[in-house]
Short mmCIF file of C-alpha atoms in Angstrom, two decimals:
data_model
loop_
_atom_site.label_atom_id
_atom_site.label_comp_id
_atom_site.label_asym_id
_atom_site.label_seq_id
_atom_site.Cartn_x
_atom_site.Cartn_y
_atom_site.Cartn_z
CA UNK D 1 -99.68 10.58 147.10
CA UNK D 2 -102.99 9.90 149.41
CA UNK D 3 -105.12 12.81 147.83
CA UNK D 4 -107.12 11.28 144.96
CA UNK D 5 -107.42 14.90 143.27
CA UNK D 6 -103.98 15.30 143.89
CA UNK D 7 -103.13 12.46 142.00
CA UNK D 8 -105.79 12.73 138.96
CA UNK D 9 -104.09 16.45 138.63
CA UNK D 10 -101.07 14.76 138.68
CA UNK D 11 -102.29 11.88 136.16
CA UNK D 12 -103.44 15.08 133.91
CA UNK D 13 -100.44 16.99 133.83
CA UNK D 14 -97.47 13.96 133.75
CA UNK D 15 -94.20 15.11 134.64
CA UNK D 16 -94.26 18.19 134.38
CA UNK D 17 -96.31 18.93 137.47
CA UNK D 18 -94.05 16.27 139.47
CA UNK D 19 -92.04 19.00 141.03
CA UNK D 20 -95.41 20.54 142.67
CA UNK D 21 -97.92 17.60 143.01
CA UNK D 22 -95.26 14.74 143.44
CA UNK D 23 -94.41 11.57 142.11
CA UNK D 24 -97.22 9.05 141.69
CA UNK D 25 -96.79 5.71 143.40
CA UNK D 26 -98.53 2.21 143.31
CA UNK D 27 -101.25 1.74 140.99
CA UNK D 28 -101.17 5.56 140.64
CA UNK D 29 -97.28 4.97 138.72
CA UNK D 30 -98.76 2.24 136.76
CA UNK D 31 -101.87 4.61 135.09
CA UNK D 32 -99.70 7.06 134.92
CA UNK D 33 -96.79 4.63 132.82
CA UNK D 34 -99.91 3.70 130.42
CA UNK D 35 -101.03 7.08 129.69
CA UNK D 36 -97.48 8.21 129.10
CA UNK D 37 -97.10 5.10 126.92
CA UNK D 38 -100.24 6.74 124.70
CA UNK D 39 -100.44 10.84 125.10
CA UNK D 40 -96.53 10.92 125.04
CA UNK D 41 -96.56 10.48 121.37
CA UNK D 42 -98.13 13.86 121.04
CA UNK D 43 -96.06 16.29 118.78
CA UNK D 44 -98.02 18.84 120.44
CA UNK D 45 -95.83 18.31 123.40
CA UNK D 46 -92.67 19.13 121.69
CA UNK D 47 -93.96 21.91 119.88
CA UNK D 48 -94.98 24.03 123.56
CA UNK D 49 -91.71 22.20 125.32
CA UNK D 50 -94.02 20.22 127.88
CA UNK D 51 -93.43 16.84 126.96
CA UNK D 52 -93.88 13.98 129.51
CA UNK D 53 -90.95 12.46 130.77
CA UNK D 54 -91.77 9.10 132.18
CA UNK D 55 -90.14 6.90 133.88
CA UNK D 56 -88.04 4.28 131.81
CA UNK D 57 -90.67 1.65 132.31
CA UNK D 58 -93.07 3.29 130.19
CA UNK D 59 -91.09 3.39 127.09
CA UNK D 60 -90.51 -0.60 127.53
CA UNK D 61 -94.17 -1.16 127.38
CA UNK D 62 -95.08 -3.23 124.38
CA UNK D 63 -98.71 -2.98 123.24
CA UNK D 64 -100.12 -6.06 124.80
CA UNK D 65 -98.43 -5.02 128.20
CA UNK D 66 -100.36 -1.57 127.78
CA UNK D 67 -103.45 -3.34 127.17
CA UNK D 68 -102.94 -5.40 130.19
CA UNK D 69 -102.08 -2.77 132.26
CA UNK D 70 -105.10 -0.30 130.93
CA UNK D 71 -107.45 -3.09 131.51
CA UNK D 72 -106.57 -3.57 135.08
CA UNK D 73 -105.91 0.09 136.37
CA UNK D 74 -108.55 1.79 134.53
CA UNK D 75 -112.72 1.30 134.30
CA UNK D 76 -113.77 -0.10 131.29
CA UNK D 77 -115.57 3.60 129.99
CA UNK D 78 -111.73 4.91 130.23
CA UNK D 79 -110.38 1.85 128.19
CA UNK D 80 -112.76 1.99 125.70
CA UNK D 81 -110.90 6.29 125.48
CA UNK D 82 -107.87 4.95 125.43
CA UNK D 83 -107.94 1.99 122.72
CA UNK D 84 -110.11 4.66 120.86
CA UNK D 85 -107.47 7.37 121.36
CA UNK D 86 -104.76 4.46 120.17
CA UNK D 87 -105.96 3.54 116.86
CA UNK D 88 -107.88 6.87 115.62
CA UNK D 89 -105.73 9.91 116.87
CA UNK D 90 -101.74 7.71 117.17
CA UNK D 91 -102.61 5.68 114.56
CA UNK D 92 -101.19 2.33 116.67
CA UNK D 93 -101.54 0.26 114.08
CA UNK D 94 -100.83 -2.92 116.16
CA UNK D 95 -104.09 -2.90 118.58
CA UNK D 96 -105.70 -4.10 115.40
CA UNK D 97 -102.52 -5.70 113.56
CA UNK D 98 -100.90 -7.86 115.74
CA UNK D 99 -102.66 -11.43 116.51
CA UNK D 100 -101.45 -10.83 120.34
CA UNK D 101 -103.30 -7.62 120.55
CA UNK D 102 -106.40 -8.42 118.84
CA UNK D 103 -106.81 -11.72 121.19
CA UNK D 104 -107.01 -9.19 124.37
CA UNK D 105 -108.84 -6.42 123.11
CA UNK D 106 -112.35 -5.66 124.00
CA UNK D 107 -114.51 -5.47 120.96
CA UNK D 108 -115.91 -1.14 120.31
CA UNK D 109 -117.17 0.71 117.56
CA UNK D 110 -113.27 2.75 117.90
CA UNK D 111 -111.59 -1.00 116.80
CA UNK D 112 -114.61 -1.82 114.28
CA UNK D 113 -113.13 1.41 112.44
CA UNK D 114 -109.85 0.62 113.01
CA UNK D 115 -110.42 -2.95 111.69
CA UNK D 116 -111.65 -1.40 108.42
CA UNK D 117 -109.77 1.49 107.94
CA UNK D 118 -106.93 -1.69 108.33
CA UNK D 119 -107.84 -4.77 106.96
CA UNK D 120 -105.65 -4.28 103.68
CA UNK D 121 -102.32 -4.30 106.15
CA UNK D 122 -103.43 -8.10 107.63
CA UNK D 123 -102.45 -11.34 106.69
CA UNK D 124 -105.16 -14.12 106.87
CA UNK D 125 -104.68 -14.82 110.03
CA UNK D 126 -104.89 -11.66 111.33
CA UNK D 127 -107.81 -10.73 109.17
CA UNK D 128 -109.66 -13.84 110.80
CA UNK D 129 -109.42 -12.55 114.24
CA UNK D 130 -110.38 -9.34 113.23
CA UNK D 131 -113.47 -10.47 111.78
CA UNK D 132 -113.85 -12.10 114.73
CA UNK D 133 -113.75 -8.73 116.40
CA UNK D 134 -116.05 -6.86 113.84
CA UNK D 135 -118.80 -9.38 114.31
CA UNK D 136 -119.24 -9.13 117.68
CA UNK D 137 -119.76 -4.82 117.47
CA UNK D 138 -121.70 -5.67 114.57
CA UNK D 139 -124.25 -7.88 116.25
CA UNK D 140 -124.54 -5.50 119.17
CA UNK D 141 -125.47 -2.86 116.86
CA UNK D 142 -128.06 -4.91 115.00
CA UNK D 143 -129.66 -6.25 117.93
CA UNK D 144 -129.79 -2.49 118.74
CA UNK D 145 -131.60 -1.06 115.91
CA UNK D 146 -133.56 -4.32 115.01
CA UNK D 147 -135.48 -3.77 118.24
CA UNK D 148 -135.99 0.07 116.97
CA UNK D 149 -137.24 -0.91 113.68
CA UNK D 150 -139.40 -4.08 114.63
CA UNK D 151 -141.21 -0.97 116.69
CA UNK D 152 -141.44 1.43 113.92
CA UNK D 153 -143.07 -1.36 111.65
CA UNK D 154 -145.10 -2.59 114.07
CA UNK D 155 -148.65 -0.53 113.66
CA UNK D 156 -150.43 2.27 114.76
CA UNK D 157 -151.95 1.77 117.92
CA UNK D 158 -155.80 1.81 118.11
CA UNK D 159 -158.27 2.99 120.99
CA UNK D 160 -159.78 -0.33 121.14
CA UNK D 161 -158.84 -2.57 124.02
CA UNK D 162 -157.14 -5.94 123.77
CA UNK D 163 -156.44 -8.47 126.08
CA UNK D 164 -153.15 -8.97 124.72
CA UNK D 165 -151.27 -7.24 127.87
CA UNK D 166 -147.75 -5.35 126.55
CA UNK D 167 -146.16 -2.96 128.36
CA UNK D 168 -145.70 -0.58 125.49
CA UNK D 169 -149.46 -1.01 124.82
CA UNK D 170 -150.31 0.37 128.53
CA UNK D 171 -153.68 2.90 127.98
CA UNK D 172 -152.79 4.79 130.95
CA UNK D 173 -155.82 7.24 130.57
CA UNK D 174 -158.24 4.60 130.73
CA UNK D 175 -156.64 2.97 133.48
CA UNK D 176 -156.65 5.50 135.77
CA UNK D 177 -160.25 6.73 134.91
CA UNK D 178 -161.66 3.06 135.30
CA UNK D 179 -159.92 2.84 138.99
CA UNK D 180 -160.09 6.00 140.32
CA UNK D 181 -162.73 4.63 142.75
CA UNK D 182 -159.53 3.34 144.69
CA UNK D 183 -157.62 6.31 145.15
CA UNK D 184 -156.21 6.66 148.42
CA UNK D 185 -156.00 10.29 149.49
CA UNK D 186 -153.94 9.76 152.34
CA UNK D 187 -151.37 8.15 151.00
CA UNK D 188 -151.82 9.80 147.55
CA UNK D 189 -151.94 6.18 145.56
CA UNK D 190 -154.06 4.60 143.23
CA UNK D 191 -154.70 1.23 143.94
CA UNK D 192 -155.03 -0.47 139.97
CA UNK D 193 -157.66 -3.70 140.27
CA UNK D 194 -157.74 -3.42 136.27
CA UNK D 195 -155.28 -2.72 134.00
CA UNK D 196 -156.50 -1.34 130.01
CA UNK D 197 -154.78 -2.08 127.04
CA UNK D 198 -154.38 -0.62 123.82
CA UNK D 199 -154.97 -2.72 120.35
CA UNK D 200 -152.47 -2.54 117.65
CA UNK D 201 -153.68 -2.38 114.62
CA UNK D 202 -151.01 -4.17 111.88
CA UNK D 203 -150.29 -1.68 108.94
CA UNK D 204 -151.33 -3.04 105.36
CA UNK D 205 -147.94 -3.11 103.35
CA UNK D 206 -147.71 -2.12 99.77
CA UNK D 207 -144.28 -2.99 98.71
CA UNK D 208 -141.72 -0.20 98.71
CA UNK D 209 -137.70 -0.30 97.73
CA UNK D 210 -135.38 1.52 99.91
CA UNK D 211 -132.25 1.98 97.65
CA UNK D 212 -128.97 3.11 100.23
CA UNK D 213 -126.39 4.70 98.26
CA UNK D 214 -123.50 5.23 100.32
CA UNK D 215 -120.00 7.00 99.96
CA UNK D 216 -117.45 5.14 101.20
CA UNK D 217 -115.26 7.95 101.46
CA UNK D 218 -112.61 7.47 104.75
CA UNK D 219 -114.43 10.31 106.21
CA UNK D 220 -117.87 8.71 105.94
CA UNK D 221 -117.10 5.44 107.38
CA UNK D 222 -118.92 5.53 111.00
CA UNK D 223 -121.88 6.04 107.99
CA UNK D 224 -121.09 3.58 105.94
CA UNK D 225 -121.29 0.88 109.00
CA UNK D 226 -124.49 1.82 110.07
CA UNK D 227 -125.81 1.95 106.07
CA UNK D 228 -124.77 -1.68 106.12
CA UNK D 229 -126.45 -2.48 109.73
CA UNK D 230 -129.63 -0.43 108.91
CA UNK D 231 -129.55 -2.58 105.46
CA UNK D 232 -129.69 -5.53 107.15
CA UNK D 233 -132.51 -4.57 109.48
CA UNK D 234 -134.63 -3.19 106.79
CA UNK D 235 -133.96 -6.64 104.77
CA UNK D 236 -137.17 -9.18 104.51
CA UNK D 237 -139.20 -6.66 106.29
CA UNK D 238 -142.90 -7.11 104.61
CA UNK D 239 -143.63 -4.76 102.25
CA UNK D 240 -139.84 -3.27 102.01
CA UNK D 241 -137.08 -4.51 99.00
CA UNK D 242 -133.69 -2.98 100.32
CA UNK D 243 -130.93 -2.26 98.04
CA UNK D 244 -127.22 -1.20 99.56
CA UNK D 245 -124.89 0.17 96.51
CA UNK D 246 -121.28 1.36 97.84
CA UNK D 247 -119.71 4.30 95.70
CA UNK D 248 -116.45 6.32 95.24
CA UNK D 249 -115.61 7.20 91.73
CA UNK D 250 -116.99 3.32 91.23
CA UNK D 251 -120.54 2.01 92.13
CA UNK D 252 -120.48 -1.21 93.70
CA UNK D 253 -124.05 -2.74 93.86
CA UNK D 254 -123.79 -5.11 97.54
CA UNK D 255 -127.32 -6.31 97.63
CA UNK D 256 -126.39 -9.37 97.54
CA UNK D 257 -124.99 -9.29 100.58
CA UNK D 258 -127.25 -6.70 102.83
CA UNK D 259 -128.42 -10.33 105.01
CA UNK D 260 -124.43 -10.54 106.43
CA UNK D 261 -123.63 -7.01 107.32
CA UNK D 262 -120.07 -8.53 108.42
CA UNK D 263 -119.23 -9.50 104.94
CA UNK D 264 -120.52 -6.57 103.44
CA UNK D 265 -118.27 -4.41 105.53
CA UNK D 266 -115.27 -6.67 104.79
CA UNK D 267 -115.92 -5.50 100.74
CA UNK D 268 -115.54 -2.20 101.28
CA UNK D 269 -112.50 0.09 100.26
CA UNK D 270 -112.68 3.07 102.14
CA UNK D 271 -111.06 6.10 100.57
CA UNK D 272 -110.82 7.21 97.08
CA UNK D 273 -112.61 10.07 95.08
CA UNK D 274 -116.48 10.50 95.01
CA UNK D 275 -118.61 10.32 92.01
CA UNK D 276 -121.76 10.79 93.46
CA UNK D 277 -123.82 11.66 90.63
CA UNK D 278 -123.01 8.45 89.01
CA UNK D 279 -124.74 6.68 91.82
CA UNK D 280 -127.76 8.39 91.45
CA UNK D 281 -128.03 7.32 87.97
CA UNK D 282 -127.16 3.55 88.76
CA UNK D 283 -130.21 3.69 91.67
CA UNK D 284 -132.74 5.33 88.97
CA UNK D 285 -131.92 2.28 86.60
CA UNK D 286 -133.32 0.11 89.69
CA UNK D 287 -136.47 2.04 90.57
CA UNK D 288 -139.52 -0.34 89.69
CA UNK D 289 -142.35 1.48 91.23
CA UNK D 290 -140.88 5.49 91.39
CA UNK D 291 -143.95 6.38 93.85
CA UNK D 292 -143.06 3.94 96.06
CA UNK D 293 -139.20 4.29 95.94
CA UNK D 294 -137.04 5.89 98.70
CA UNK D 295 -133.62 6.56 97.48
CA UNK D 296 -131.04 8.07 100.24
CA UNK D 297 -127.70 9.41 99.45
CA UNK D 298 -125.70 9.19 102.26
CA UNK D 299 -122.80 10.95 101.56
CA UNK D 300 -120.48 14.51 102.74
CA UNK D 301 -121.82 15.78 99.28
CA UNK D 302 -118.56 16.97 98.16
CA UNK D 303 -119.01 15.70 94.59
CA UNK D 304 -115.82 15.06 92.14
CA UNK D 305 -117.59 14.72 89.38
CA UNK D 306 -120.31 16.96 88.11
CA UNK D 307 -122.41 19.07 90.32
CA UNK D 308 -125.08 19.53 87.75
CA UNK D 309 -125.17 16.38 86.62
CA UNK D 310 -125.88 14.94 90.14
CA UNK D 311 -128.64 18.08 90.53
CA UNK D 312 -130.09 16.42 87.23
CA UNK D 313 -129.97 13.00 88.22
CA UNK D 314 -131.75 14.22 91.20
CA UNK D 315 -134.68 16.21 90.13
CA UNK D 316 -135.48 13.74 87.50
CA UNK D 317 -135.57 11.06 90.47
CA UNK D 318 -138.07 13.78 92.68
CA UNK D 319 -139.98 14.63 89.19
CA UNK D 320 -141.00 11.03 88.52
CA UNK D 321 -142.35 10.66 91.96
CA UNK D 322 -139.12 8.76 94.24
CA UNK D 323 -138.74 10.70 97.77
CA UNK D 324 -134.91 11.43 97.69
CA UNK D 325 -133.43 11.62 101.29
CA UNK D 326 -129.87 13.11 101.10
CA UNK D 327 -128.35 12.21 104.59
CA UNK D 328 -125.11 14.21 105.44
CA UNK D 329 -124.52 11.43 108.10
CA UNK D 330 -126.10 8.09 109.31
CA UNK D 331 -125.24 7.27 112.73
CA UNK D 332 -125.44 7.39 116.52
CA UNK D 333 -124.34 10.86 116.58
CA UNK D 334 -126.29 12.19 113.28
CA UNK D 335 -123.57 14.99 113.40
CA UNK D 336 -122.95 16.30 109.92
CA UNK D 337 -120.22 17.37 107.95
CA UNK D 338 -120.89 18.56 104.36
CA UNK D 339 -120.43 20.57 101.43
CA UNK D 340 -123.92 22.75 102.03
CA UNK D 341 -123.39 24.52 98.93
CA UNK D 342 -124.18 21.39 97.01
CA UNK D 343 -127.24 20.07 99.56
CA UNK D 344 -128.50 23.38 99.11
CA UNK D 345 -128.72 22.85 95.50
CA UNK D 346 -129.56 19.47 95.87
CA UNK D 347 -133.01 20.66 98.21
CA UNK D 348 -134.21 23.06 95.69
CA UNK D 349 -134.21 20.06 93.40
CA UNK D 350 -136.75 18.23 95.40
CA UNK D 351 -134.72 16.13 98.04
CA UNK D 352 -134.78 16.07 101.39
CA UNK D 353 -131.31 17.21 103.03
CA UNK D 354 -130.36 16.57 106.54
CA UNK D 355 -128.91 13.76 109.10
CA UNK D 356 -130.55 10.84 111.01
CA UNK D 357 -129.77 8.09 113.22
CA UNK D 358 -130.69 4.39 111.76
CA UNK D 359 -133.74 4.73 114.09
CA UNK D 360 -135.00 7.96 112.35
CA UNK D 361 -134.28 6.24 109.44
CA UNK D 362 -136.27 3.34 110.30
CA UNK D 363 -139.01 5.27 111.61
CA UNK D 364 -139.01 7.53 108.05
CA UNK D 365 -139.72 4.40 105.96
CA UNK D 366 -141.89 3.13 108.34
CA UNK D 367 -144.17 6.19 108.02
CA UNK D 368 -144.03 6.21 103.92
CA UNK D 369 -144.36 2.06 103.59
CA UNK D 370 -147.40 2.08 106.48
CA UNK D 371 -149.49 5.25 104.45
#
């Protein structure tokens, strides 16, 4: 097959479309082995009588020898698909199980999940390579949003000048009006003999807590590892006392632990019911200073205890001065899913509903602490 849309058609389809596009060959029969190994376990297939046949290599592909083979034939974005396709829509268990597999996979945020939605299946061993695994997304991400909130607490920028040069400091008005004398018409530059500055002037901290109460619910998990990233980020900041509590039907107070966001996320139990206004009325217990308290529920707000007794626990939170931030999801994405019933109720009692990104986050703190 020497037309490359021919064969990603054919890749597409699988066997199906062999009788019309042709039989792959090559490295073109290996991708196509790998993905029947994966997207021939969909019951979807049986159900419209289109399954994939492939060839009988395919079905004596073990996991490691898929992993091989995906890492060879296919760019790493398309991996990354695949091992996320593996262990969140087949459930293979094994990419994150199996001491073979978890020595050749490449660490994502897709096997971070899997690793927690997981870890009660490994034995020690197991469980030390997949730590192994979760701190290396874990420290990407942090490196990530530290940079995002060193920026956010960093100060308002003045109109001064400095000479302290930083690119994100560049006064480009003043620049260009100070050198305009060397603009070049013909070639339609401006030739820059000076370069202006902006000061920055460093905000005046009066200490604030940021109490994180987050549902560790399965469906909330993507939130629940960026609570525990953003936790860590936020921690020792000047002028900031973080507090991460867990809950389900239980509140588990993880302070303790926000500076190691790996151990933190190797305490949680995902799953279970949701109790959230019993949270609420463990995080008013820690309030010191209620004006200068930021408590955010980050949760899917479908609460299996009492609805009125979390509205209650709210609105005596907003009525003694705390900002309540009810975040229907904390991620990359910041796409929500929630009851809105309940954050309905929940805004006309004084809180804040919506969805951020840790950065938002960041940047929402930033602003109260730095007033």
């Amino acid at each position: 097959m020497s037309d490359p849309g021919l064969e990603r058609w054919r890749l597409i389809l699988g066997a199906p479309a062999e009788g019309s596009l042709g039989a792959p060959d090559g490295e073109a029969a290996g991708r196509d082995a790998a993905l029947d190994w994966l997207y021939g376990r969909d019951e979807e297939l049986d159900r419209r009588d289109i399954r994939r046949q492939g060839g009988p290599g395919a079905s004596r592909l073990t996991t490691v020898d898929w992993l091989d083979d995906i890492v060879r034939l296919f760019p790493k974005e398309t991996v990354e698909r695949l091992q996320r396709d593996a262990v969140e829509r087949y459930e293979v268990h094994d990419i994150v199980t199996d001491p073979a597999v978890l020595e050749r996979v490449e660490p994502n945020p897709a096997l971070l999940r899997a690793v927690l939605r997981t870890k009660h299946l490994m034995n020690p061993e197991v469980l030390r390579l997949a730590r192994r695994l979760v701190e290396s997304v874990v420290r990407d991400m942090t490196e990530k949003l530290a940079t995002e909130v060193r920026r956010s607490f960093s100060g308002a920028r003045a109109r001064q000048s400095t000479r302290f040069k930083q690119a994100r400091d560049f006064d480009a008005r003043r620049t260009i009006r100070a050198n305009l004398g060397r603009y070049d018409p013909e070639e339609r530059r401006l030739a820059v003999e000076t370069p202006y500055f902006l000061a920055r002037n460093r905000r005046h901290l009066a200490p604030w807590q940021v109490i994180l109460l987050v549902d560790q619910s399965g469906s909330m998990l993507p939130s629940v590892i960026h609570s525990a990233v953003t936790a860590a980020c936020l921690w020792g900041l000047p002028g900031v006392k973080t507090h991460l509590i867990a809950f389900d039907t239980e509140v588990v107070d993880l302070t303790s632990d926000v500076s190691d966001p790996v151990e933190l996320l190797m305490k949680t139990q995902l799953g279970g019911g949701t109790d959230i206004a019993r949270a609420v009325r463990y995080a008013a217990q820690l309030v010191e200073q209620p004006r200068r308290t930021i408590v955010a529920i980050v949760s899917d707000f479908f609460e299996g205890g009492s609805e009125a007794s979390l509205v209650r626990a709210v609105r005596e939170l907003v009525d003694q001065g705390s900002t309540v931030l009810g975040l229907a999801a904390l991620d990359e994405q910041a796409d929500p899913a929630y009851d809105r019933a309940c954050a309905q109720r929940l805004a006309d009692a004084g809180a804040w509903m919506g969805a951020m990104t840790p950065g938002q986050l960041a940047e929402f703190v930033a602003e109260k602490v730095g007033r």
